[in-house]
Amino acid sequence: MSEQFEPDERAKAAERLRRAGYSEADVQREVTELEERSATAARIFDLRRIIGGLFVLYGVILTLTGLTDSDAEIDKAQGININLWTGLGMLALGVFFLVWLWLRPVAHPTPTLPVPEEKTPE
């Protein structure tokens, strides 16, 4: 997940950038770019995607193996086509993880930048 800063840390960082010569728009643009990169990394490395993908891959391999098993291999497992059933179970679990990822994507809270105080003309 993305690292979130406390509001006062955010304000201190924004103030350092302003003192370094950056405008408020530059600070906001930089923060927005960093948050987008962080959200993209979190989506790519979501464990549901990795686990679901691996289970689907291994499930397909085992299901194909189970469909092509000979009678001698099925007899070794006391008449149960264990590769087929295990492959179908793995496929179901992998699809579950991927559907879960699709239905409930990672939601990242959007932090708010401190609102600059407006100076009133005297």
mmCIF file of N, CA and C in Angstrom:
data_model
loop_
_atom_site.group_PDB
_atom_site.id
_atom_site.type_symbol
_atom_site.label_atom_id
_atom_site.label_comp_id
_atom_site.label_asym_id
_atom_site.label_seq_id
_atom_site.Cartn_x
_atom_site.Cartn_y
_atom_site.Cartn_z
ATOM 1 N N MET A 1 0.828 -1.171 0.000
ATOM 2 C CA MET A 1 0.000 0.000 0.000
ATOM 3 C C MET A 1 0.878 1.243 0.000
ATOM 4 N N SER A 2 0.262 2.327 -0.327
ATOM 5 C CA SER A 2 1.053 3.542 -0.418
ATOM 6 C C SER A 2 1.290 4.122 0.968
ATOM 7 N N GLU A 3 2.431 4.758 1.129
ATOM 8 C CA GLU A 3 2.782 5.366 2.404
ATOM 9 C C GLU A 3 2.063 6.697 2.503
ATOM 10 N N GLN A 4 1.340 6.885 3.593
ATOM 11 C CA GLN A 4 0.577 8.114 3.785
ATOM 12 C C GLN A 4 1.287 8.978 4.822
ATOM 13 N N PHE A 5 1.294 10.272 4.604
ATOM 14 C CA PHE A 5 1.928 11.207 5.516
ATOM 15 C C PHE A 5 0.870 11.814 6.422
ATOM 16 N N GLU A 6 1.287 12.177 7.606
ATOM 17 C CA GLU A 6 0.413 12.897 8.522
ATOM 18 C C GLU A 6 0.227 14.316 7.983
ATOM 19 N N PRO A 7 -0.898 14.964 8.310
ATOM 20 C CA PRO A 7 -1.145 16.319 7.772
ATOM 21 C C PRO A 7 -0.053 17.321 8.110
ATOM 22 N N ASP A 8 0.493 17.293 9.331
ATOM 23 C CA ASP A 8 1.525 18.280 9.654
ATOM 24 C C ASP A 8 2.835 17.978 8.921
ATOM 25 N N GLU A 9 3.130 16.685 8.682
ATOM 26 C CA GLU A 9 4.317 16.328 7.888
ATOM 27 C C GLU A 9 4.152 16.823 6.456
ATOM 28 N N ARG A 10 2.941 16.690 5.944
ATOM 29 C CA ARG A 10 2.630 17.143 4.600
ATOM 30 C C ARG A 10 2.830 18.646 4.482
ATOM 31 N N ALA A 11 2.350 19.351 5.494
ATOM 32 C CA ALA A 11 2.468 20.806 5.486
ATOM 33 C C ALA A 11 3.936 21.226 5.565
ATOM 34 N N LYS A 12 4.728 20.525 6.383
ATOM 35 C CA LYS A 12 6.156 20.849 6.493
ATOM 36 C C LYS A 12 6.874 20.594 5.166
ATOM 37 N N ALA A 13 6.535 19.476 4.517
ATOM 38 C CA ALA A 13 7.163 19.170 3.230
ATOM 39 C C ALA A 13 6.774 20.206 2.180
ATOM 40 N N ALA A 14 5.501 20.596 2.163
ATOM 41 C CA ALA A 14 5.048 21.610 1.211
ATOM 42 C C ALA A 14 5.743 22.940 1.474
ATOM 43 N N GLU A 15 5.926 23.279 2.750
ATOM 44 C CA GLU A 15 6.587 24.536 3.088
ATOM 45 C C GLU A 15 8.054 24.519 2.656
ATOM 46 N N ARG A 16 8.736 23.382 2.822
ATOM 47 C CA ARG A 16 10.134 23.277 2.373
ATOM 48 C C ARG A 16 10.229 23.483 0.866
ATOM 49 N N LEU A 17 9.284 22.902 0.127
ATOM 50 C CA LEU A 17 9.301 23.065 -1.329
ATOM 51 C C LEU A 17 9.026 24.516 -1.721
ATOM 52 N N ARG A 18 8.118 25.171 -1.003
ATOM 53 C CA ARG A 18 7.830 26.567 -1.313
ATOM 54 C C ARG A 18 9.060 27.440 -1.062
ATOM 55 N N ARG A 19 9.765 27.165 0.040
ATOM 56 C CA ARG A 19 10.977 27.931 0.336
ATOM 57 C C ARG A 19 12.067 27.677 -0.692
ATOM 58 N N ALA A 20 12.038 26.503 -1.310
ATOM 59 C CA ALA A 20 13.046 26.165 -2.321
ATOM 60 C C ALA A 20 12.718 26.793 -3.672
ATOM 61 N N GLY A 21 11.593 27.502 -3.751
ATOM 62 C CA GLY A 21 11.276 28.205 -4.981
ATOM 63 C C GLY A 21 10.174 27.566 -5.804
ATOM 64 N N TYR A 22 9.524 26.538 -5.276
ATOM 65 C CA TYR A 22 8.434 25.897 -6.005
ATOM 66 C C TYR A 22 7.125 26.597 -5.691
ATOM 67 N N SER A 23 6.264 26.690 -6.695
ATOM 68 C CA SER A 23 4.963 27.307 -6.475
ATOM 69 C C SER A 23 3.994 26.268 -5.912
ATOM 70 N N GLU A 24 2.848 26.729 -5.477
ATOM 71 C CA GLU A 24 1.815 25.822 -4.941
ATOM 72 C C GLU A 24 1.368 24.824 -6.003
ATOM 73 N N ALA A 25 1.277 25.271 -7.245
ATOM 74 C CA ALA A 25 0.880 24.372 -8.336
ATOM 75 C C ALA A 25 1.932 23.281 -8.550
ATOM 76 N N ASP A 26 3.223 23.648 -8.447
ATOM 77 C CA ASP A 26 4.296 22.658 -8.582
ATOM 78 C C ASP A 26 4.218 21.613 -7.476
ATOM 79 N N VAL A 27 3.956 22.066 -6.262
ATOM 80 C CA VAL A 27 3.860 21.149 -5.122
ATOM 81 C C VAL A 27 2.693 20.195 -5.322
ATOM 82 N N GLN A 28 1.541 20.723 -5.705
ATOM 83 C CA GLN A 28 0.364 19.877 -5.909
ATOM 84 C C GLN A 28 0.587 18.885 -7.051
ATOM 85 N N ARG A 29 1.220 19.329 -8.130
ATOM 86 C CA ARG A 29 1.493 18.447 -9.257
ATOM 87 C C ARG A 29 2.415 17.313 -8.836
ATOM 88 N N GLU A 30 3.457 17.635 -8.076
ATOM 89 C CA GLU A 30 4.414 16.626 -7.621
ATOM 90 C C GLU A 30 3.736 15.601 -6.711
ATOM 91 N N VAL A 31 2.909 16.085 -5.793
ATOM 92 C CA VAL A 31 2.196 15.180 -4.885
ATOM 93 C C VAL A 31 1.252 14.285 -5.672
ATOM 94 N N THR A 32 0.555 14.832 -6.639
ATOM 95 C CA THR A 32 -0.375 14.046 -7.451
ATOM 96 C C THR A 32 0.357 12.975 -8.241
ATOM 97 N N GLU A 33 1.499 13.302 -8.817
ATOM 98 C CA GLU A 33 2.277 12.316 -9.573
ATOM 99 C C GLU A 33 2.756 11.181 -8.673
ATOM 100 N N LEU A 34 3.234 11.522 -7.485
ATOM 101 C CA LEU A 34 3.707 10.493 -6.557
ATOM 102 C C LEU A 34 2.564 9.586 -6.095
ATOM 103 N N GLU A 35 1.387 10.158 -5.850
ATOM 104 C CA GLU A 35 0.247 9.348 -5.434
ATOM 105 C C GLU A 35 -0.196 8.416 -6.554
ATOM 106 N N GLU A 36 -0.161 8.887 -7.810
ATOM 107 C CA GLU A 36 -0.537 8.032 -8.942
ATOM 108 C C GLU A 36 0.430 6.868 -9.086
ATOM 109 N N ARG A 37 1.737 7.134 -8.946
ATOM 110 C CA ARG A 37 2.729 6.057 -9.027
ATOM 111 C C ARG A 37 2.523 5.036 -7.913
ATOM 112 N N SER A 38 2.238 5.520 -6.733
ATOM 113 C CA SER A 38 2.026 4.636 -5.589
ATOM 114 C C SER A 38 0.780 3.783 -5.794
ATOM 115 N N ALA A 39 -0.291 4.369 -6.303
ATOM 116 C CA ALA A 39 -1.524 3.616 -6.543
ATOM 117 C C ALA A 39 -1.299 2.563 -7.619
ATOM 118 N N THR A 40 -0.547 2.885 -8.658
ATOM 119 C CA THR A 40 -0.254 1.919 -9.717
ATOM 120 C C THR A 40 0.552 0.750 -9.171
ATOM 121 N N ALA A 41 1.541 1.029 -8.355
ATOM 122 C CA ALA A 41 2.348 -0.044 -7.762
ATOM 123 C C ALA A 41 1.497 -0.924 -6.854
ATOM 124 N N ALA A 42 0.599 -0.325 -6.104
ATOM 125 C CA ALA A 42 -0.270 -1.112 -5.223
ATOM 126 C C ALA A 42 -1.189 -2.018 -6.030
ATOM 127 N N ARG A 43 -1.704 -1.531 -7.169
ATOM 128 C CA ARG A 43 -2.569 -2.366 -8.013
ATOM 129 C C ARG A 43 -1.792 -3.519 -8.632
ATOM 130 N N ILE A 44 -0.580 -3.247 -9.095
ATOM 131 C CA ILE A 44 0.221 -4.280 -9.750
ATOM 132 C C ILE A 44 0.586 -5.381 -8.768
ATOM 133 N N PHE A 45 0.964 -5.024 -7.554
ATOM 134 C CA PHE A 45 1.445 -6.005 -6.593
ATOM 135 C C PHE A 45 0.372 -6.442 -5.600
ATOM 136 N N ASP A 46 -0.898 -6.281 -5.952
ATOM 137 C CA ASP A 46 -1.982 -6.762 -5.102
ATOM 138 C C ASP A 46 -1.892 -8.293 -5.030
ATOM 139 N N LEU A 47 -1.854 -8.837 -3.834
ATOM 140 C CA LEU A 47 -1.675 -10.280 -3.659
ATOM 141 C C LEU A 47 -2.806 -11.086 -4.278
ATOM 142 N N ARG A 48 -4.003 -10.520 -4.339
ATOM 143 C CA ARG A 48 -5.118 -11.257 -4.951
ATOM 144 C C ARG A 48 -4.838 -11.533 -6.422
ATOM 145 N N ARG A 49 -4.203 -10.599 -7.106
ATOM 146 C CA ARG A 49 -3.871 -10.781 -8.514
ATOM 147 C C ARG A 49 -2.831 -11.890 -8.674
ATOM 148 N N ILE A 50 -1.808 -11.876 -7.841
ATOM 149 C CA ILE A 50 -0.734 -12.861 -7.943
ATOM 150 C C ILE A 50 -1.249 -14.251 -7.577
ATOM 151 N N ILE A 51 -1.939 -14.368 -6.450
ATOM 152 C CA ILE A 51 -2.456 -15.666 -6.011
ATOM 153 C C ILE A 51 -3.478 -16.192 -7.007
ATOM 154 N N GLY A 52 -4.401 -15.345 -7.435
ATOM 155 C CA GLY A 52 -5.419 -15.773 -8.396
ATOM 156 C C GLY A 52 -4.809 -16.223 -9.711
ATOM 157 N N GLY A 53 -3.836 -15.481 -10.193
ATOM 158 C CA GLY A 53 -3.189 -15.843 -11.459
ATOM 159 C C GLY A 53 -2.458 -17.168 -11.371
ATOM 160 N N LEU A 54 -1.743 -17.388 -10.271
ATOM 161 C CA LEU A 54 -1.026 -18.659 -10.105
ATOM 162 C C LEU A 54 -1.985 -19.836 -9.974
ATOM 163 N N PHE A 55 -3.054 -19.660 -9.210
ATOM 164 C CA PHE A 55 -4.017 -20.755 -9.080
ATOM 165 C C PHE A 55 -4.690 -21.067 -10.413
ATOM 166 N N VAL A 56 -5.007 -20.049 -11.196
ATOM 167 C CA VAL A 56 -5.609 -20.305 -12.518
ATOM 168 C C VAL A 56 -4.612 -21.030 -13.415
ATOM 169 N N LEU A 57 -3.371 -20.582 -13.419
ATOM 170 C CA LEU A 57 -2.353 -21.219 -14.253
ATOM 171 C C LEU A 57 -2.162 -22.693 -13.879
ATOM 172 N N TYR A 58 -1.940 -22.960 -12.585
ATOM 173 C CA TYR A 58 -1.743 -24.347 -12.153
ATOM 174 C C TYR A 58 -3.025 -25.159 -12.306
ATOM 175 N N GLY A 59 -4.170 -24.526 -12.137
ATOM 176 C CA GLY A 59 -5.446 -25.221 -12.327
ATOM 177 C C GLY A 59 -5.638 -25.671 -13.764
ATOM 178 N N VAL A 60 -5.270 -24.819 -14.711
ATOM 179 C CA VAL A 60 -5.370 -25.191 -16.129
ATOM 180 C C VAL A 60 -4.437 -26.360 -16.428
ATOM 181 N N ILE A 61 -3.221 -26.285 -15.904
ATOM 182 C CA ILE A 61 -2.259 -27.374 -16.152
ATOM 183 C C ILE A 61 -2.782 -28.692 -15.583
ATOM 184 N N LEU A 62 -3.254 -28.675 -14.338
ATOM 185 C CA LEU A 62 -3.751 -29.911 -13.724
ATOM 186 C C LEU A 62 -5.022 -30.417 -14.388
ATOM 187 N N THR A 63 -5.898 -29.509 -14.807
ATOM 188 C CA THR A 63 -7.128 -29.940 -15.478
ATOM 189 C C THR A 63 -6.798 -30.616 -16.808
ATOM 190 N N LEU A 64 -5.884 -30.039 -17.564
ATOM 191 C CA LEU A 64 -5.480 -30.665 -18.829
ATOM 192 C C LEU A 64 -4.802 -32.021 -18.581
ATOM 193 N N THR A 65 -4.006 -32.086 -17.528
ATOM 194 C CA THR A 65 -3.371 -33.352 -17.175
ATOM 195 C C THR A 65 -4.430 -34.382 -16.794
ATOM 196 N N GLY A 66 -5.420 -33.945 -16.032
ATOM 197 C CA GLY A 66 -6.495 -34.850 -15.623
ATOM 198 C C GLY A 66 -7.332 -35.340 -16.785
ATOM 199 N N LEU A 67 -7.523 -34.487 -17.775
ATOM 200 C CA LEU A 67 -8.303 -34.896 -18.955
ATOM 201 C C LEU A 67 -7.548 -35.909 -19.813
ATOM 202 N N THR A 68 -6.236 -35.898 -19.733
ATOM 203 C CA THR A 68 -5.432 -36.809 -20.560
ATOM 204 C C THR A 68 -4.852 -37.978 -19.773
ATOM 205 N N ASP A 69 -5.249 -38.127 -18.497
ATOM 206 C CA ASP A 69 -4.736 -39.243 -17.688
ATOM 207 C C ASP A 69 -5.181 -40.587 -18.267
ATOM 208 N N SER A 70 -4.295 -41.564 -18.152
ATOM 209 C CA SER A 70 -4.624 -42.918 -18.610
ATOM 210 C C SER A 70 -5.374 -43.662 -17.505
ATOM 211 N N ASP A 71 -5.943 -44.793 -17.857
ATOM 212 C CA ASP A 71 -6.674 -45.597 -16.875
ATOM 213 C C ASP A 71 -5.753 -46.101 -15.777
ATOM 214 N N ALA A 72 -4.499 -46.373 -16.101
ATOM 215 C CA ALA A 72 -3.544 -46.859 -15.101
ATOM 216 C C ALA A 72 -3.277 -45.786 -14.046
ATOM 217 N N GLU A 73 -3.179 -44.523 -14.465
ATOM 218 C CA GLU A 73 -2.941 -43.440 -13.509
ATOM 219 C C GLU A 73 -4.167 -43.202 -12.634
ATOM 220 N N ILE A 74 -5.342 -43.353 -13.194
ATOM 221 C CA ILE A 74 -6.568 -43.191 -12.411
ATOM 222 C C ILE A 74 -6.706 -44.341 -11.416
ATOM 223 N N ASP A 75 -6.316 -45.548 -11.805
ATOM 224 C CA ASP A 75 -6.373 -46.692 -10.905
ATOM 225 C C ASP A 75 -5.420 -46.520 -9.729
ATOM 226 N N LYS A 76 -4.291 -45.841 -9.935
ATOM 227 C CA LYS A 76 -3.346 -45.576 -8.840
ATOM 228 C C LYS A 76 -4.010 -44.747 -7.735
ATOM 229 N N ALA A 77 -4.950 -43.892 -8.112
ATOM 230 C CA ALA A 77 -5.645 -43.022 -7.167
ATOM 231 C C ALA A 77 -6.977 -43.622 -6.751
ATOM 232 N N GLN A 78 -7.091 -44.936 -6.785
ATOM 233 C CA GLN A 78 -8.284 -45.679 -6.386
ATOM 234 C C GLN A 78 -9.523 -45.257 -7.163
ATOM 235 N N GLY A 79 -9.339 -45.034 -8.453
ATOM 236 C CA GLY A 79 -10.457 -44.753 -9.352
ATOM 237 C C GLY A 79 -10.895 -43.298 -9.395
ATOM 238 N N ILE A 80 -10.204 -42.427 -8.702
ATOM 239 C CA ILE A 80 -10.562 -40.997 -8.705
ATOM 240 C C ILE A 80 -9.576 -40.259 -9.592
ATOM 241 N N ASN A 81 -10.091 -39.467 -10.501
ATOM 242 C CA ASN A 81 -9.216 -38.659 -11.357
ATOM 243 C C ASN A 81 -8.776 -37.431 -10.560
ATOM 244 N N ILE A 82 -7.791 -37.639 -9.692
ATOM 245 C CA ILE A 82 -7.365 -36.611 -8.739
ATOM 246 C C ILE A 82 -6.817 -35.370 -9.430
ATOM 247 N N ASN A 83 -6.131 -35.520 -10.539
ATOM 248 C CA ASN A 83 -5.608 -34.351 -11.259
ATOM 249 C C ASN A 83 -6.740 -33.474 -11.776
ATOM 250 N N LEU A 84 -7.782 -34.106 -12.300
ATOM 251 C CA LEU A 84 -8.914 -33.349 -12.829
ATOM 252 C C LEU A 84 -9.626 -32.591 -11.719
ATOM 253 N N TRP A 85 -9.931 -33.263 -10.617
ATOM 254 C CA TRP A 85 -10.664 -32.625 -9.530
ATOM 255 C C TRP A 85 -9.832 -31.542 -8.837
ATOM 256 N N THR A 86 -8.572 -31.803 -8.638
ATOM 257 C CA THR A 86 -7.708 -30.793 -8.026
ATOM 258 C C THR A 86 -7.557 -29.591 -8.956
ATOM 259 N N GLY A 87 -7.404 -29.843 -10.255
ATOM 260 C CA GLY A 87 -7.290 -28.756 -11.228
ATOM 261 C C GLY A 87 -8.545 -27.899 -11.268
ATOM 262 N N LEU A 88 -9.714 -28.537 -11.220
ATOM 263 C CA LEU A 88 -10.963 -27.771 -11.222
ATOM 264 C C LEU A 88 -11.108 -26.952 -9.939
ATOM 265 N N GLY A 89 -10.688 -27.540 -8.811
ATOM 266 C CA GLY A 89 -10.723 -26.792 -7.552
ATOM 267 C C GLY A 89 -9.790 -25.591 -7.579
ATOM 268 N N MET A 90 -8.601 -25.789 -8.129
ATOM 269 C CA MET A 90 -7.645 -24.680 -8.221
ATOM 270 C C MET A 90 -8.151 -23.599 -9.179
ATOM 271 N N LEU A 91 -8.761 -24.013 -10.271
ATOM 272 C CA LEU A 91 -9.348 -23.035 -11.192
ATOM 273 C C LEU A 91 -10.431 -22.218 -10.498
ATOM 274 N N ALA A 92 -11.295 -22.893 -9.749
ATOM 275 C CA ALA A 92 -12.370 -22.186 -9.046
ATOM 276 C C ALA A 92 -11.805 -21.188 -8.041
ATOM 277 N N LEU A 93 -10.787 -21.598 -7.283
ATOM 278 C CA LEU A 93 -10.193 -20.699 -6.302
ATOM 279 C C LEU A 93 -9.505 -19.514 -6.985
ATOM 280 N N GLY A 94 -8.784 -19.772 -8.064
ATOM 281 C CA GLY A 94 -8.120 -18.692 -8.786
ATOM 282 C C GLY A 94 -9.104 -17.698 -9.370
ATOM 283 N N VAL A 95 -10.186 -18.212 -9.939
ATOM 284 C CA VAL A 95 -11.222 -17.322 -10.493
ATOM 285 C C VAL A 95 -11.868 -16.514 -9.364
ATOM 286 N N PHE A 96 -12.074 -17.164 -8.209
ATOM 287 C CA PHE A 96 -12.617 -16.435 -7.049
ATOM 288 C C PHE A 96 -11.743 -15.241 -6.692
ATOM 289 N N PHE A 97 -10.430 -15.447 -6.597
ATOM 290 C CA PHE A 97 -9.527 -14.354 -6.253
ATOM 291 C C PHE A 97 -9.571 -13.243 -7.300
ATOM 292 N N LEU A 98 -9.600 -13.595 -8.572
ATOM 293 C CA LEU A 98 -9.608 -12.578 -9.623
ATOM 294 C C LEU A 98 -10.927 -11.817 -9.665
ATOM 295 N N VAL A 99 -12.043 -12.515 -9.415
ATOM 296 C CA VAL A 99 -13.340 -11.832 -9.374
ATOM 297 C C VAL A 99 -13.397 -10.908 -8.158
ATOM 298 N N TRP A 100 -12.853 -11.367 -7.044
ATOM 299 C CA TRP A 100 -12.792 -10.535 -5.840
ATOM 300 C C TRP A 100 -11.991 -9.269 -6.116
ATOM 301 N N LEU A 101 -10.885 -9.398 -6.809
ATOM 302 C CA LEU A 101 -10.068 -8.241 -7.167
ATOM 303 C C LEU A 101 -10.846 -7.289 -8.065
ATOM 304 N N TRP A 102 -11.605 -7.855 -8.993
ATOM 305 C CA TRP A 102 -12.359 -7.030 -9.940
ATOM 306 C C TRP A 102 -13.524 -6.316 -9.246
ATOM 307 N N LEU A 103 -14.206 -7.018 -8.322
ATOM 308 C CA LEU A 103 -15.365 -6.426 -7.658
ATOM 309 C C LEU A 103 -14.981 -5.439 -6.558
ATOM 310 N N ARG A 104 -13.870 -5.689 -5.872
ATOM 311 C CA ARG A 104 -13.438 -4.843 -4.766
ATOM 312 C C ARG A 104 -11.999 -4.380 -4.973
ATOM 313 N N PRO A 105 -11.771 -3.460 -5.912
ATOM 314 C CA PRO A 105 -10.396 -2.996 -6.132
ATOM 315 C C PRO A 105 -9.883 -2.230 -4.920
ATOM 316 N N VAL A 106 -8.571 -2.097 -4.868
ATOM 317 C CA VAL A 106 -7.941 -1.381 -3.767
ATOM 318 C C VAL A 106 -8.341 0.083 -3.854
ATOM 319 N N ALA A 107 -8.893 0.592 -2.767
ATOM 320 C CA ALA A 107 -9.282 2.002 -2.716
ATOM 321 C C ALA A 107 -8.233 2.760 -1.937
ATOM 322 N N HIS A 108 -7.663 3.763 -2.554
ATOM 323 C CA HIS A 108 -6.650 4.579 -1.897
ATOM 324 C C HIS A 108 -7.289 5.884 -1.444
ATOM 325 N N PRO A 109 -7.114 6.216 -0.177
ATOM 326 C CA PRO A 109 -7.649 7.500 0.270
ATOM 327 C C PRO A 109 -6.867 8.629 -0.380
ATOM 328 N N THR A 110 -7.576 9.644 -0.794
ATOM 329 C CA THR A 110 -6.906 10.793 -1.407
ATOM 330 C C THR A 110 -6.664 11.830 -0.320
ATOM 331 N N PRO A 111 -5.412 12.008 0.044
ATOM 332 C CA PRO A 111 -5.111 12.996 1.080
ATOM 333 C C PRO A 111 -5.316 14.403 0.550
ATOM 334 N N THR A 112 -5.667 15.276 1.436
ATOM 335 C CA THR A 112 -5.879 16.664 1.033
ATOM 336 C C THR A 112 -4.659 17.482 1.422
ATOM 337 N N LEU A 113 -4.310 18.376 0.553
ATOM 338 C CA LEU A 113 -3.204 19.287 0.834
ATOM 339 C C LEU A 113 -3.714 20.404 1.733
ATOM 340 N N PRO A 114 -2.847 20.968 2.543
ATOM 341 C CA PRO A 114 -3.293 22.082 3.380
ATOM 342 C C PRO A 114 -3.719 23.258 2.497
ATOM 343 N N VAL A 115 -4.830 23.847 2.885
ATOM 344 C CA VAL A 115 -5.353 24.985 2.121
ATOM 345 C C VAL A 115 -4.567 26.224 2.545
ATOM 346 N N PRO A 116 -3.974 26.931 1.548
ATOM 347 C CA PRO A 116 -3.221 28.124 1.903
ATOM 348 C C PRO A 116 -4.172 29.203 2.404
ATOM 349 N N GLU A 117 -3.713 29.908 3.404
ATOM 350 C CA GLU A 117 -4.536 30.979 3.971
ATOM 351 C C GLU A 117 -4.519 32.170 3.029
ATOM 352 N N GLU A 118 -5.710 32.702 2.826
ATOM 353 C CA GLU A 118 -5.823 33.874 1.945
ATOM 354 C C GLU A 118 -5.582 35.133 2.770
ATOM 355 N N LYS A 119 -4.809 36.018 2.199
ATOM 356 C CA LYS A 119 -4.536 37.277 2.884
ATOM 357 C C LYS A 119 -5.572 38.297 2.439
ATOM 358 N N THR A 120 -6.125 38.975 3.404
ATOM 359 C CA THR A 120 -7.128 39.990 3.082
ATOM 360 C C THR A 120 -6.422 41.334 2.858
ATOM 361 N N PRO A 121 -6.847 42.023 1.808
ATOM 362 C CA PRO A 121 -6.228 43.332 1.575
ATOM 363 C C PRO A 121 -6.648 44.310 2.661
ATOM 364 N N GLU A 122 -5.712 45.110 3.113
ATOM 365 C CA GLU A 122 -6.012 46.075 4.184
ATOM 366 C C GLU A 122 -6.179 47.452 3.664
#
